[in-house]
Coordinates of C-alpha atoms in Angstrom, one line a residue:
Chain P
M920 CA -33.3 -45.2 -8.7
V921 CA -33.1 -41.8 -10.3
N922 CA -32.4 -40.3 -6.9
L923 CA -29.6 -42.7 -6.3
K924 CA -28.1 -41.9 -9.7
S925 CA -28.2 -38.2 -9.0
E926 CA -26.8 -38.7 -5.5
I927 CA -23.8 -40.7 -6.9
L928 CA -23.3 -38.1 -9.7
N929 CA -23.3 -35.4 -7.0
L930 CA -20.6 -36.9 -4.8
K931 CA -17.9 -34.2 -4.5
S932 CA -15.1 -36.2 -5.9
L933 CA -17.1 -37.6 -8.8
R934 CA -18.6 -34.2 -9.5
S935 CA -15.2 -32.6 -9.6
F936 CA -13.8 -35.3 -11.8
R937 CA -16.7 -35.2 -14.2
M938 CA -16.7 -31.4 -14.6
A939 CA -12.9 -31.2 -14.9
T940 CA -13.0 -33.9 -17.6
W941 CA -15.6 -31.9 -19.5
L942 CA -13.6 -28.7 -19.1
G943 CA -10.3 -30.4 -20.1
W944 CA -11.9 -31.7 -23.2
Q945 CA -13.3 -28.3 -24.1
I946 CA -9.9 -26.8 -23.8
E947 CA -8.0 -29.6 -25.4
S948 CA -10.3 -29.9 -28.4
N949 CA -10.7 -26.2 -28.8
W950 CA -8.8 -25.8 -32.1
T951 CA -10.4 -23.2 -34.3
D952 CA -9.7 -25.5 -37.2
P953 CA -10.5 -29.2 -36.7
F954 CA -8.3 -30.1 -39.6
L955 CA -5.3 -28.5 -38.0
F956 CA -6.2 -30.3 -34.7
A957 CA -6.2 -33.7 -36.6
V958 CA -3.0 -32.9 -38.4
Y959 CA -1.3 -31.9 -35.2
S960 CA -2.4 -35.1 -33.5
I961 CA -1.1 -37.2 -36.4
V962 CA 2.0 -35.4 -37.5
K963 CA 3.5 -34.7 -34.1
P964 CA 3.7 -38.3 -32.9
L965 CA 4.7 -39.6 -36.3
A966 CA 7.5 -37.0 -36.6
S967 CA 8.9 -37.9 -33.2
A968 CA 8.7 -41.6 -33.9
L969 CA 10.4 -41.0 -37.3
I970 CA 13.4 -39.4 -35.6
L971 CA 13.9 -42.5 -33.6
V972 CA 13.5 -44.7 -36.6
V973 CA 16.0 -42.8 -38.6
M974 CA 18.5 -42.9 -35.7
Y975 CA 18.0 -46.6 -35.3
G976 CA 18.3 -47.2 -39.0
V977 CA 21.7 -45.3 -39.1
I978 CA 23.1 -47.1 -36.1
T979 CA 22.0 -50.7 -37.1
S980 CA 22.4 -50.2 -40.9
G981 CA 18.6 -50.7 -41.3
D982 CA 18.1 -53.9 -39.3
F983 CA 14.4 -53.3 -38.7
N984 CA 13.6 -57.0 -38.3
A985 CA 15.6 -57.3 -35.1
P986 CA 13.5 -57.6 -31.9
L987 CA 15.3 -54.5 -30.6
F988 CA 13.5 -52.3 -33.2
S989 CA 10.1 -53.4 -32.0
F990 CA 11.2 -53.1 -28.4
I991 CA 12.2 -49.5 -29.1
F992 CA 9.3 -48.6 -31.3
I993 CA 6.5 -49.9 -29.0
G994 CA 8.2 -48.5 -25.8
N995 CA 8.6 -45.1 -27.4
A996 CA 5.0 -45.1 -28.7
F997 CA 3.5 -45.8 -25.3
Y998 CA 5.9 -43.5 -23.6
Q999 CA 3.9 -40.7 -25.1
Y1000 CA 1.4 -41.3 -22.4
V1001 CA 4.0 -40.5 -19.7
G1002 CA 4.4 -36.9 -20.9
A1003 CA 0.8 -36.5 -21.9
V1004 CA -0.8 -37.7 -18.6
M1005 CA 1.7 -36.1 -16.2
T1006 CA 1.7 -32.8 -18.0
G1007 CA -2.1 -33.0 -18.5
V1008 CA -2.6 -33.3 -14.8
S1009 CA 0.0 -30.8 -13.6
W1010 CA -0.4 -28.2 -16.4
S1011 CA -3.9 -27.5 -15.2
V1012 CA -2.5 -25.7 -12.2
I1013 CA -0.6 -23.2 -14.4
D1014 CA -3.5 -23.0 -16.9
D1015 CA -6.0 -22.1 -14.2
R1016 CA -3.7 -19.9 -12.1
E1017 CA -1.9 -17.9 -14.8
H1018 CA -3.9 -18.1 -17.9
Y1019 CA -7.6 -18.2 -17.0
R1020 CA -7.1 -16.8 -13.5
T1021 CA -9.8 -19.1 -12.2
L1022 CA -7.7 -21.2 -9.7
K1023 CA -8.8 -19.3 -6.7
Y1024 CA -12.5 -19.7 -7.6
I1025 CA -12.1 -23.4 -8.2
Y1026 CA -10.0 -23.9 -5.1
T1027 CA -12.5 -22.1 -2.8
A1028 CA -15.5 -24.0 -4.4
P1029 CA -16.6 -27.3 -2.8
V1030 CA -14.3 -29.2 -5.1
D1031 CA -12.1 -32.3 -4.5
Y1032 CA -9.1 -30.6 -6.0
M1033 CA -7.1 -33.8 -6.6
A1034 CA -10.1 -35.4 -8.5
Y1035 CA -10.4 -32.1 -10.4
L1036 CA -6.8 -32.2 -11.5
I1037 CA -7.0 -35.9 -12.6
G1038 CA -10.2 -35.1 -14.5
R1039 CA -8.4 -32.3 -16.3
G1040 CA -5.7 -34.8 -17.4
I1041 CA -8.3 -37.1 -19.0
A1042 CA -8.5 -35.1 -22.1
R1043 CA -4.7 -35.6 -22.6
V1044 CA -5.2 -39.3 -22.1
L1045 CA -7.7 -39.3 -25.0
T1046 CA -5.6 -37.2 -27.3
G1047 CA -2.5 -39.2 -26.2
S1048 CA -4.3 -42.5 -27.0
F1049 CA -5.0 -41.2 -30.5
S1050 CA -1.3 -40.4 -30.9
V1051 CA -0.2 -43.8 -29.6
F1052 CA -2.7 -45.6 -31.9
I1053 CA -1.5 -43.6 -34.9
T1054 CA 2.2 -44.4 -34.1
I1055 CA 1.6 -48.1 -33.5
S1056 CA -0.5 -48.3 -36.7
A1057 CA 2.2 -46.6 -38.7
G1058 CA 4.8 -49.0 -37.3
V1059 CA 2.7 -52.1 -38.2
L1060 CA 1.8 -50.8 -41.7
F1061 CA 5.2 -49.4 -42.8
L1062 CA 7.9 -50.8 -40.5
Q1063 CA 6.8 -54.4 -40.0
V1064 CA 6.4 -54.1 -36.2
P1065 CA 5.0 -57.6 -35.5
V1066 CA 1.7 -56.7 -33.8
Q1067 CA -0.9 -59.2 -34.9
L1068 CA -4.5 -58.5 -33.9
G1069 CA -5.2 -62.2 -33.3
A1070 CA -2.2 -62.6 -31.0
I1071 CA -2.8 -59.6 -28.7
D1072 CA -3.5 -60.5 -25.1
A1073 CA -6.4 -58.0 -24.8
P1074 CA -7.2 -58.4 -21.1
L1075 CA -3.6 -58.0 -20.1
F1076 CA -3.2 -55.0 -22.4
L1077 CA -6.3 -53.3 -21.1
A1078 CA -5.5 -54.0 -17.5
A1079 CA -1.9 -52.8 -17.8
L1080 CA -2.9 -49.7 -19.8
A1081 CA -5.6 -48.7 -17.2
I1082 CA -3.3 -49.3 -14.2
G1083 CA -0.5 -47.4 -15.9
I1084 CA -2.7 -44.4 -16.7
V1085 CA -3.8 -44.3 -13.0
M1086 CA -0.1 -44.6 -12.0
L1087 CA 0.9 -41.7 -14.3
A1088 CA -2.0 -39.5 -13.2
M1089 CA -0.8 -40.0 -9.5
M1090 CA 2.7 -39.1 -10.5
G1091 CA 1.2 -36.0 -12.3
L1092 CA -0.3 -35.0 -9.0
V1093 CA 3.1 -34.8 -7.4
L1094 CA 4.2 -32.4 -10.1
A1095 CA 0.9 -30.4 -9.7
G1096 CA 1.8 -30.1 -6.0
I1097 CA 5.3 -28.8 -6.8
I1098 CA 3.8 -26.4 -9.4
L1099 CA 1.6 -25.0 -6.6
L1100 CA 4.8 -24.0 -4.8
I1101 CA 6.9 -22.7 -7.7
A1102 CA 6.7 -20.2 -10.4
H1103 CA 9.8 -20.3 -12.5
H1104 CA 9.7 -22.8 -15.4
A1105 CA 6.9 -24.7 -13.8
G1106 CA 5.4 -25.3 -17.2
Y1107 CA 8.2 -27.5 -18.3
L1108 CA 8.1 -29.7 -15.3
G1109 CA 5.9 -32.4 -16.8
D1110 CA 8.0 -32.8 -19.9
A1111 CA 11.3 -32.5 -18.0
T1112 CA 10.3 -35.2 -15.7
A1113 CA 9.1 -37.4 -18.5
G1114 CA 12.4 -36.8 -20.2
A1115 CA 14.4 -37.6 -17.1
L1116 CA 12.6 -40.9 -16.6
Y1117 CA 12.9 -41.8 -20.3
L1118 CA 16.4 -43.3 -19.9
F1119 CA 15.7 -45.4 -16.8
S1120 CA 12.3 -46.9 -17.7
G1121 CA 13.3 -49.3 -20.4
A1122 CA 11.4 -47.2 -23.0
I1123 CA 14.0 -47.2 -25.7
F1124 CA 16.5 -49.8 -24.5
P1125 CA 16.4 -52.7 -22.1
L1126 CA 17.7 -52.0 -18.6
D1127 CA 20.6 -54.4 -19.2
V1128 CA 22.2 -51.7 -21.3
L1129 CA 22.4 -49.3 -18.3
P1130 CA 25.5 -49.5 -16.1
E1131 CA 24.7 -51.8 -13.2
F1132 CA 24.6 -49.0 -10.6
L1133 CA 21.8 -47.2 -12.5
R1134 CA 19.6 -50.2 -13.0
P1135 CA 17.9 -50.1 -9.6
I1136 CA 16.4 -46.8 -10.6
G1137 CA 14.6 -48.6 -13.4
Y1138 CA 13.6 -51.5 -11.2
L1139 CA 12.0 -49.1 -8.7
M1140 CA 9.9 -47.3 -11.3
P1141 CA 6.4 -48.6 -12.1
I1142 CA 6.8 -47.3 -15.7
T1143 CA 9.4 -50.0 -16.4
Y1144 CA 6.9 -52.9 -15.5
W1145 CA 4.1 -51.1 -17.3
L1146 CA 5.9 -50.8 -20.6
E1147 CA 7.1 -54.4 -20.3
L1148 CA 3.5 -55.6 -19.8
L1149 CA 2.3 -53.6 -22.8
R1150 CA 5.0 -55.1 -25.0
R1151 CA 4.2 -58.6 -23.8
S1152 CA 0.5 -58.1 -24.4
L1153 CA 1.1 -56.9 -27.9
V1154 CA 4.2 -58.8 -29.1
G1155 CA 5.2 -61.4 -26.5
S1156 CA 8.1 -62.7 -28.6
V1157 CA 9.9 -59.3 -28.6
A1158 CA 9.6 -58.8 -24.9
Q1159 CA 11.0 -62.3 -24.2
A1160 CA 14.1 -61.5 -26.3
F1161 CA 15.5 -59.4 -23.5
P1162 CA 16.6 -61.0 -20.2
T1163 CA 16.0 -58.1 -17.8
L1164 CA 12.5 -59.0 -16.7
A1165 CA 12.3 -62.4 -18.4
P1166 CA 12.2 -64.4 -15.1
F1167 CA 8.9 -62.7 -14.2
S1168 CA 5.5 -64.1 -15.3
N1169 CA 2.8 -61.7 -16.6
A1170 CA 0.9 -62.2 -13.3
Q1171 CA 4.0 -61.3 -11.3
L1172 CA 4.7 -58.2 -13.4
L1173 CA 1.1 -57.2 -13.0
A1174 CA 1.3 -57.7 -9.2
I1175 CA 4.5 -55.6 -9.1
L1176 CA 2.9 -52.9 -11.2
I1177 CA -0.2 -52.8 -8.9
G1178 CA 2.0 -52.7 -5.8
L1179 CA 4.2 -49.9 -7.0
T1180 CA 1.2 -48.0 -8.3
L1181 CA -0.4 -48.2 -4.9
L1182 CA 2.8 -47.2 -3.2
F1183 CA 3.5 -44.3 -5.6
G1184 CA -0.2 -43.4 -5.4
A1185 CA -0.1 -43.2 -1.6
L1186 CA 3.1 -41.2 -1.7
S1187 CA 1.7 -38.9 -4.3
F1188 CA -1.5 -38.3 -2.3
F1189 CA 0.4 -37.3 0.8
A1190 CA 3.0 -35.3 -1.2
F1191 CA 0.2 -33.3 -2.9
R1192 CA -1.5 -32.7 0.4
W1193 CA 1.7 -31.4 1.8
C1194 CA 2.4 -29.1 -1.1
D1195 CA -1.2 -27.8 -1.0
R1196 CA -0.9 -27.0 2.7
R1197 CA 2.5 -25.3 2.2
A1198 CA 1.1 -23.3 -0.8
R1199 CA -1.8 -22.1 1.4
E1200 CA 0.6 -21.2 4.2
R1201 CA 2.8 -19.3 1.9
G1202 CA -0.1 -17.5 0.1
L1203 CA 0.8 -19.0 -3.3
I1204 CA -2.6 -20.4 -4.4
D1205 CA -3.6 -17.5 -6.5
M1206 CA -0.2 -16.0 -7.3
V1207 CA 0.2 -14.8 -10.9
T1208 CA 3.8 -14.9 -11.9
N1209 CA 3.6 -14.4 -15.7
H1210 CA 6.3 -16.9 -16.2
Chain Q
M212 CA -29.9 -22.1 19.8
T213 CA -28.3 -18.9 18.6
L214 CA -27.0 -18.6 15.1
A215 CA -23.3 -18.1 14.7
S216 CA -22.2 -14.8 13.2
A217 CA -21.5 -14.8 9.5
I218 CA -17.9 -13.8 10.1
E219 CA -15.9 -13.7 13.3
T220 CA -12.2 -13.1 13.7
Q221 CA -10.0 -13.0 16.8
D222 CA -6.6 -11.4 16.8
L223 CA -6.2 -12.5 13.2
G224 CA -2.8 -11.8 11.8
R225 CA -0.7 -12.6 8.7
V226 CA 3.0 -12.1 8.2
Y227 CA 4.6 -12.8 4.9
K228 CA 8.2 -13.8 4.7
I229 CA 9.6 -12.3 1.6
R230 CA 13.1 -12.3 0.0
D231 CA 14.8 -9.4 -1.6
A232 CA 15.5 -9.3 -5.3
K233 CA 18.8 -11.2 -4.8
K234 CA 17.0 -13.8 -2.7
K235 CA 19.4 -13.4 0.1
E236 CA 17.8 -11.6 2.9
R237 CA 14.4 -12.6 4.2
Q238 CA 12.2 -9.9 5.5
E239 CA 8.9 -9.9 7.3
L240 CA 5.9 -8.0 5.9
V241 CA 3.0 -7.6 8.3
A242 CA -0.1 -7.6 6.1
L243 CA -2.7 -8.0 8.9
R244 CA -2.4 -7.6 12.6
E245 CA -4.7 -8.4 15.5
A246 CA -7.9 -8.0 13.4
N247 CA -11.0 -8.5 15.5
L248 CA -14.2 -8.4 13.5
R249 CA -17.7 -9.7 13.9
V250 CA -20.1 -9.5 10.9
E251 CA -23.7 -10.5 11.6
R252 CA -25.9 -12.4 9.2
G253 CA -27.8 -10.1 6.8
E254 CA -25.1 -7.4 7.0
L255 CA -23.5 -5.7 4.1
F256 CA -20.1 -5.0 5.6
G257 CA -17.4 -3.0 4.0
L258 CA -13.6 -3.0 4.5
L259 CA -12.3 0.4 3.5
G260 CA -8.7 1.2 3.1
P261 CA -5.9 2.1 0.7
N262 CA -4.1 -0.4 -1.6
G263 CA -1.9 -2.6 0.6
A264 CA -3.9 -2.0 3.7
G265 CA -4.6 -5.7 4.3
K266 CA -8.1 -6.0 2.9
T267 CA -7.4 -8.6 0.3
T268 CA -5.3 -10.6 2.8
L269 CA -8.2 -10.7 5.1
I270 CA -10.5 -11.9 2.3
K271 CA -8.0 -14.5 1.3
I272 CA -7.9 -15.9 4.8
L273 CA -11.7 -15.9 5.2
T274 CA -12.2 -17.7 1.8
T275 CA -9.7 -20.4 2.8
L276 CA -7.1 -19.3 0.2
L277 CA -4.5 -18.3 2.7
A278 CA -3.5 -19.5 6.2
P279 CA -3.3 -16.9 8.9
T280 CA -0.1 -16.7 11.0
A281 CA -1.9 -15.7 14.2
G282 CA -5.4 -15.8 15.6
W283 CA -8.4 -17.5 14.2
A284 CA -11.4 -16.8 11.9
R285 CA -14.8 -18.4 11.5
V286 CA -17.1 -18.1 8.6
A287 CA -20.8 -19.2 9.0
G288 CA -19.6 -20.7 12.3
F289 CA -16.8 -22.9 10.9
D290 CA -13.1 -22.4 11.4
V291 CA -11.5 -21.5 8.1
M292 CA -8.4 -23.5 8.8
R293 CA -9.7 -26.7 10.3
E294 CA -13.1 -26.9 8.7
Q295 CA -12.5 -25.5 5.2
A296 CA -14.6 -28.3 3.6
R297 CA -17.6 -27.0 5.6
V298 CA -16.9 -23.4 4.8
R299 CA -16.5 -23.7 1.0
P300 CA -20.0 -24.8 0.1
L301 CA -21.4 -21.8 2.0
I302 CA -19.3 -19.0 0.5
N303 CA -18.3 -17.5 -2.9
M304 CA -16.0 -14.8 -3.9
V305 CA -15.4 -12.3 -6.7
S306 CA -12.3 -10.2 -7.3
G307 CA -12.7 -7.0 -9.3
G308 CA -10.4 -5.6 -11.9
E309 CA -9.4 -9.0 -13.5
S310 CA -10.6 -10.9 -16.5
S311 CA -11.0 -14.4 -15.2
G312 CA -12.9 -17.1 -16.9
Y313 CA -12.5 -19.6 -19.6
G314 CA -12.5 -17.5 -22.8
L315 CA -13.3 -20.5 -25.0
L316 CA -16.5 -21.2 -23.1
T317 CA -19.7 -19.2 -23.5
V318 CA -21.1 -17.2 -20.7
R319 CA -23.7 -19.8 -20.0
E320 CA -21.1 -22.6 -20.1
N321 CA -18.8 -20.8 -17.7
L322 CA -21.5 -20.2 -15.2
W323 CA -23.1 -23.6 -15.6
M324 CA -19.7 -25.3 -14.9
F325 CA -19.2 -23.4 -11.7
A326 CA -22.8 -24.2 -10.6
Q327 CA -21.9 -27.9 -11.2
F328 CA -18.9 -27.6 -8.9
Y329 CA -21.4 -26.6 -6.2
G330 CA -23.7 -29.5 -7.0
I331 CA -26.5 -27.3 -8.3
P332 CA -28.8 -29.4 -10.6
S333 CA -28.5 -28.3 -14.3
A334 CA -32.1 -27.2 -14.7
Q335 CA -31.9 -25.0 -11.6
A336 CA -28.5 -23.6 -12.6
N337 CA -29.7 -22.7 -16.0
Q338 CA -32.8 -20.9 -14.6
R339 CA -30.6 -18.9 -12.1
I340 CA -28.1 -18.0 -14.9
K341 CA -31.0 -16.6 -16.9
E342 CA -32.4 -14.6 -14.0
L343 CA -29.1 -13.2 -12.9
L344 CA -28.0 -12.3 -16.4
E345 CA -31.3 -10.4 -16.8
I346 CA -30.7 -8.5 -13.6
V347 CA -27.2 -7.4 -14.7
K348 CA -28.5 -6.7 -18.3
M349 CA -26.5 -9.4 -20.0
S350 CA -29.3 -11.7 -21.2
D351 CA -28.3 -11.1 -24.8
R352 CA -24.8 -12.4 -24.1
L353 CA -25.8 -15.9 -22.8
N354 CA -24.2 -17.7 -25.7
T355 CA -21.4 -15.3 -26.4
K356 CA -17.9 -16.7 -25.8
S357 CA -16.5 -15.0 -22.8
S358 CA -13.3 -14.1 -24.7
D359 CA -15.6 -11.9 -26.9
L360 CA -16.8 -9.9 -23.9
S361 CA -15.5 -6.5 -22.9
T362 CA -13.7 -6.2 -19.6
G363 CA -16.7 -4.7 -17.9
L364 CA -19.1 -7.5 -19.2
R365 CA -16.6 -10.1 -18.1
Q366 CA -16.6 -8.7 -14.7
K367 CA -20.3 -8.7 -14.6
M368 CA -20.3 -12.4 -15.6
N369 CA -17.9 -13.0 -12.7
I370 CA -20.2 -11.2 -10.3
V371 CA -23.0 -13.5 -11.5
R372 CA -20.8 -16.5 -10.9
G373 CA -20.2 -15.3 -7.4
F374 CA -23.9 -14.9 -6.5
M375 CA -25.3 -17.8 -8.6
T376 CA -24.6 -20.4 -6.0
D377 CA -26.7 -18.5 -3.5
P378 CA -23.9 -18.4 -0.9
H379 CA -24.5 -17.7 2.8
V380 CA -21.6 -15.3 2.7
V381 CA -20.2 -13.6 -0.4
F382 CA -16.8 -11.9 -0.5
L383 CA -16.3 -9.1 -3.0
D384 CA -12.8 -7.8 -3.4
E385 CA -13.1 -4.4 -5.1
P386 CA -16.1 -5.5 -7.1
T387 CA -16.4 -2.2 -9.1
L388 CA -12.7 -1.7 -9.8
G389 CA -12.2 -0.9 -13.5
L390 CA -15.9 -0.6 -14.3
D391 CA -17.4 2.5 -15.8
V392 CA -19.8 4.7 -13.9
G393 CA -23.0 3.0 -15.2
A394 CA -21.8 -0.5 -14.7
S395 CA -20.6 0.3 -11.2
R396 CA -24.0 1.7 -10.4
D397 CA -25.7 -1.5 -11.7
V398 CA -23.4 -3.7 -9.7
R399 CA -23.9 -1.7 -6.5
A400 CA -27.7 -1.9 -7.0
F401 CA -27.5 -5.6 -7.6
I402 CA -25.5 -6.2 -4.5
R403 CA -27.8 -4.2 -2.3
R404 CA -30.9 -5.9 -3.8
W405 CA -29.4 -9.4 -3.2
V406 CA -28.6 -8.9 0.4
T407 CA -31.9 -7.2 1.1
E408 CA -34.0 -10.0 -0.4
D409 CA -32.9 -12.5 2.2
R410 CA -31.7 -11.4 5.6
A411 CA -29.7 -14.6 6.0
R412 CA -27.4 -13.5 3.2
T413 CA -24.2 -11.6 4.1
V414 CA -21.8 -9.6 2.0
L415 CA -18.3 -8.6 2.9
L416 CA -16.8 -6.2 0.4
T417 CA -13.5 -4.4 0.2
T418 CA -13.2 -1.1 -1.5
H419 CA -11.1 2.0 -1.6
Y420 CA -13.9 4.1 -3.0
M421 CA -15.3 6.1 -0.1
V422 CA -18.6 6.8 -1.8
E423 CA -19.2 3.1 -2.4
A424 CA -18.6 2.2 1.2
D425 CA -20.8 5.1 2.3
E426 CA -23.7 4.4 0.0
L427 CA -23.7 0.6 0.1
C428 CA -22.5 -0.7 3.5
D429 CA -24.4 -1.2 6.7
R430 CA -21.2 -1.1 8.6
V431 CA -17.6 -0.2 7.6
A432 CA -14.3 -1.2 9.1
I433 CA -11.5 1.3 8.2
I434 CA -8.2 -0.6 7.8
N435 CA -4.7 0.7 7.3
Q436 CA -1.3 -1.0 7.4
G437 CA -3.0 -4.3 8.5
R438 CA -4.8 -2.7 11.4
V439 CA -8.5 -2.2 11.9
L440 CA -8.7 1.4 13.1
A441 CA -12.4 1.8 13.4
C442 CA -15.6 -0.2 12.8
D443 CA -19.1 1.3 12.8
T444 CA -22.0 2.4 10.6
P445 CA -20.9 5.1 8.1
A446 CA -23.2 7.6 9.9
N447 CA -21.6 6.9 13.3
L448 CA -18.1 7.1 11.8
K449 CA -18.9 10.5 10.3
R450 CA -20.6 11.6 13.5
R451 CA -17.2 11.4 15.2
L452 CA -16.2 14.5 13.2
Q453 CA -19.4 16.5 13.4
R454 CA -18.1 18.6 16.2
D455 CA -15.3 19.5 13.8
A456 CA -15.4 22.1 11.1
I457 CA -14.4 20.9 7.6
F458 CA -13.4 23.4 5.0
R459 CA -12.3 23.1 1.4
I460 CA -10.0 25.8 0.1
E461 CA -8.9 26.2 -3.5
T462 CA -5.7 28.1 -4.1
D463 CA -3.3 28.7 -7.0
R464 CA -0.4 26.2 -7.4
L465 CA 1.3 25.6 -4.0
N466 CA 4.0 23.0 -4.9
G467 CA 3.8 21.9 -1.3
A468 CA 5.0 25.2 0.1
G469 CA 3.7 26.0 3.6
I470 CA 1.6 22.9 4.1
E471 CA 3.5 21.8 7.2
T472 CA 3.2 25.3 8.6
L473 CA -0.6 25.1 8.2
R474 CA -0.7 21.7 9.7
A475 CA 1.1 23.0 12.8
L476 CA -1.4 25.8 13.5
P477 CA -3.2 25.3 16.8
G478 CA -6.7 23.9 16.2
V479 CA -5.9 22.3 12.8
R480 CA -6.6 18.6 13.1
S481 CA -5.5 17.6 9.6
V482 CA -4.8 19.1 6.1
V483 CA -5.0 17.1 2.9
H484 CA -3.4 18.6 -0.1
R485 CA -4.4 17.7 -3.7
S486 CA -2.7 19.1 -6.7
G487 CA -4.8 20.0 -9.8
D488 CA -3.8 21.2 -13.2
A489 CA -4.3 24.9 -12.6
R490 CA -5.2 25.0 -8.9
D491 CA -4.6 23.1 -5.7
T492 CA -7.1 22.0 -3.1
L493 CA -6.6 22.0 0.7
E494 CA -9.0 20.2 2.9
F495 CA -8.9 21.3 6.5
V496 CA -10.4 19.5 9.5
L497 CA -10.5 22.2 12.2
A498 CA -11.4 21.9 15.9
R499 CA -13.8 24.8 15.5
D500 CA -14.9 27.4 13.0
E501 CA -12.8 30.2 14.6
V502 CA -9.6 28.5 13.6
L503 CA -10.3 29.3 10.0
G504 CA -9.2 33.0 10.6
A505 CA -5.8 31.9 11.7
V506 CA -5.5 29.5 8.7
I507 CA -6.4 32.3 6.2
N508 CA -3.9 34.7 7.9
A509 CA -1.2 32.1 7.7
M510 CA -1.9 31.6 4.0
E511 CA -1.8 35.3 3.3
A512 CA 1.5 35.6 5.2
R513 CA 2.9 33.0 2.8
Q514 CA 1.4 34.7 -0.2
I515 CA -0.9 31.8 -1.0
R516 CA -3.8 33.1 -3.2
L517 CA -7.2 31.9 -2.0
L518 CA -9.5 31.2 -5.0
H519 CA -12.5 29.5 -3.4
L520 CA -13.7 28.4 0.1
D521 CA -16.6 26.3 1.3
K522 CA -17.7 24.4 4.3
R523 CA -19.0 20.9 4.0
E524 CA -20.3 17.9 5.9
P525 CA -17.8 15.2 6.9
T526 CA -17.2 12.2 4.7
L527 CA -15.6 8.8 5.2
E528 CA -12.5 10.3 3.6
D529 CA -12.4 12.8 6.5
V530 CA -12.8 9.9 9.0
F531 CA -9.9 8.2 7.4
V532 CA -7.7 11.3 7.5
D533 CA -8.7 11.8 11.1
L534 CA -7.7 8.2 12.0
V535 CA -4.5 8.0 9.9
G536 CA -3.4 11.6 9.6
R537 CA -3.2 11.5 5.8
S538 CA -5.6 10.9 2.9
M539 CA -5.9 7.5 1.3
A540 CA -4.3 8.8 -1.9
E541 CA -1.3 10.1 0.1
V542 CA -0.9 6.7 1.9
E543 CA -1.0 5.0 -1.5
G544 CA 1.5 7.5 -2.9
D545 CA 3.9 6.8 -0.1
A546 CA 3.6 3.0 -0.6
K547 CA 4.7 3.4 -4.2

């Protein structure tokens, strides 16, 4: 039994993932002052949520009871995962290559590099979860966002959250692959991509608001269904107030999310492999660009 | 069944396609051409050449970091392109002159983490870390954050990282670059000891320090402009020149005057000129002792004042000059 456990722990992918998670957490939590770390984790998400709240308040003359407010608030809160996970996974390439100068040693070790990158992103999932929790709690406590503990569809919430994080990690892999090939401004890629997808994923407004020719972009993105499922699992009534995805049941949405995650996951896997091969062909694995 | 060589390359080549500063024109830079090498298990093999000779390119290919554009290479019997997953558990590498490592982790944590990547059980890894840190005289730094280490100590930690996994083949790229004399001596002693302890272990190291290659390596390949020019034991390489007479002459400042005339004299194989603060040094490789008379006459005719003269045994530097026609420093100077 002990042998079996150690065999499993020693599988290359699992080993890479486990150690990368440990390393990621050491880096992510390495604030010399834990108080500062906590403040940063609380103040930053609250400040960004507050900007949106103020803008919403100005535009709607303070109509915080409308379903749209909860729609925006919850979507925006969970959207923090998009930047956190995608950047967490892809930033590791820059961090190891440029800052710690360890990428070549990790790359030439018997490591499953994809598992390693995803492991490095896990720390951002944890800190991101903390930020989301703080934001949602503030919304419930101070802005009457109608999340009621007793009414939460916990299995749906947990399933959607887990699938979504896997989906975002796989999207982060594509960015990591691109970063292996580029130097200039690679550090901003995660946030830039998250910013670009913000408009089309139904995070801050329903897809119906978009011009008709832009809506297919939102329908193609798994993030759209992921956010919808999270809203439905937390506050069903709010999600149902908007017609975009209303015809779909929770099970159908979950099936679409799983299908798109598998599709994007497979595409990401091959895209990363291609970028990795190209980087090796072009001699870019251990380049130091100082950008 | 015969064991495969530790390293084998056949017509190995690498061409980089680079763009000029304006990113308009693409140029080809040949970093390595038709390299044919065979390093046996148990050897401490050196690649000797100036900066930009292709040494690091060769190491990058052999460690699976870089794809070759021609030929093939095998490490421990496995093809570095098609069987990289089988190569990687058997190798490790260390690059000198850089401060790599996670500064926020302690020395032990850094080393332990890399041991985990190779699947070494924690207890065994911790034991090896202690032993190796003892050898490189860093036991007292076990729990020091690596960001608090000096550059030299950080490099030693990196060297321990490279050997800790007990690789079949270890690649050392300028391992003593940037280290002080004492630390370099410790590192060289450690490398020699490691490879002698077990004849299945192989080291390939690159260096542009002649003395390092001479003292440390069983065999040396001299490489310049991507080409392997010679490959043999240091003694055999130097023996090529033993029929020649090697003289070192110190003069007052020359400012380059007359060097070409001296080079053109019959029987002069090569002249290397080094400028000092108050005096210059000329190193002559002559076909025979008698040529020295003609050299001195030529110097007198050009009013070059001779301050000191001695005859010495050939070094690897002389071998390099004999093969390339210029010293390593001159080659590096031209490249700049």
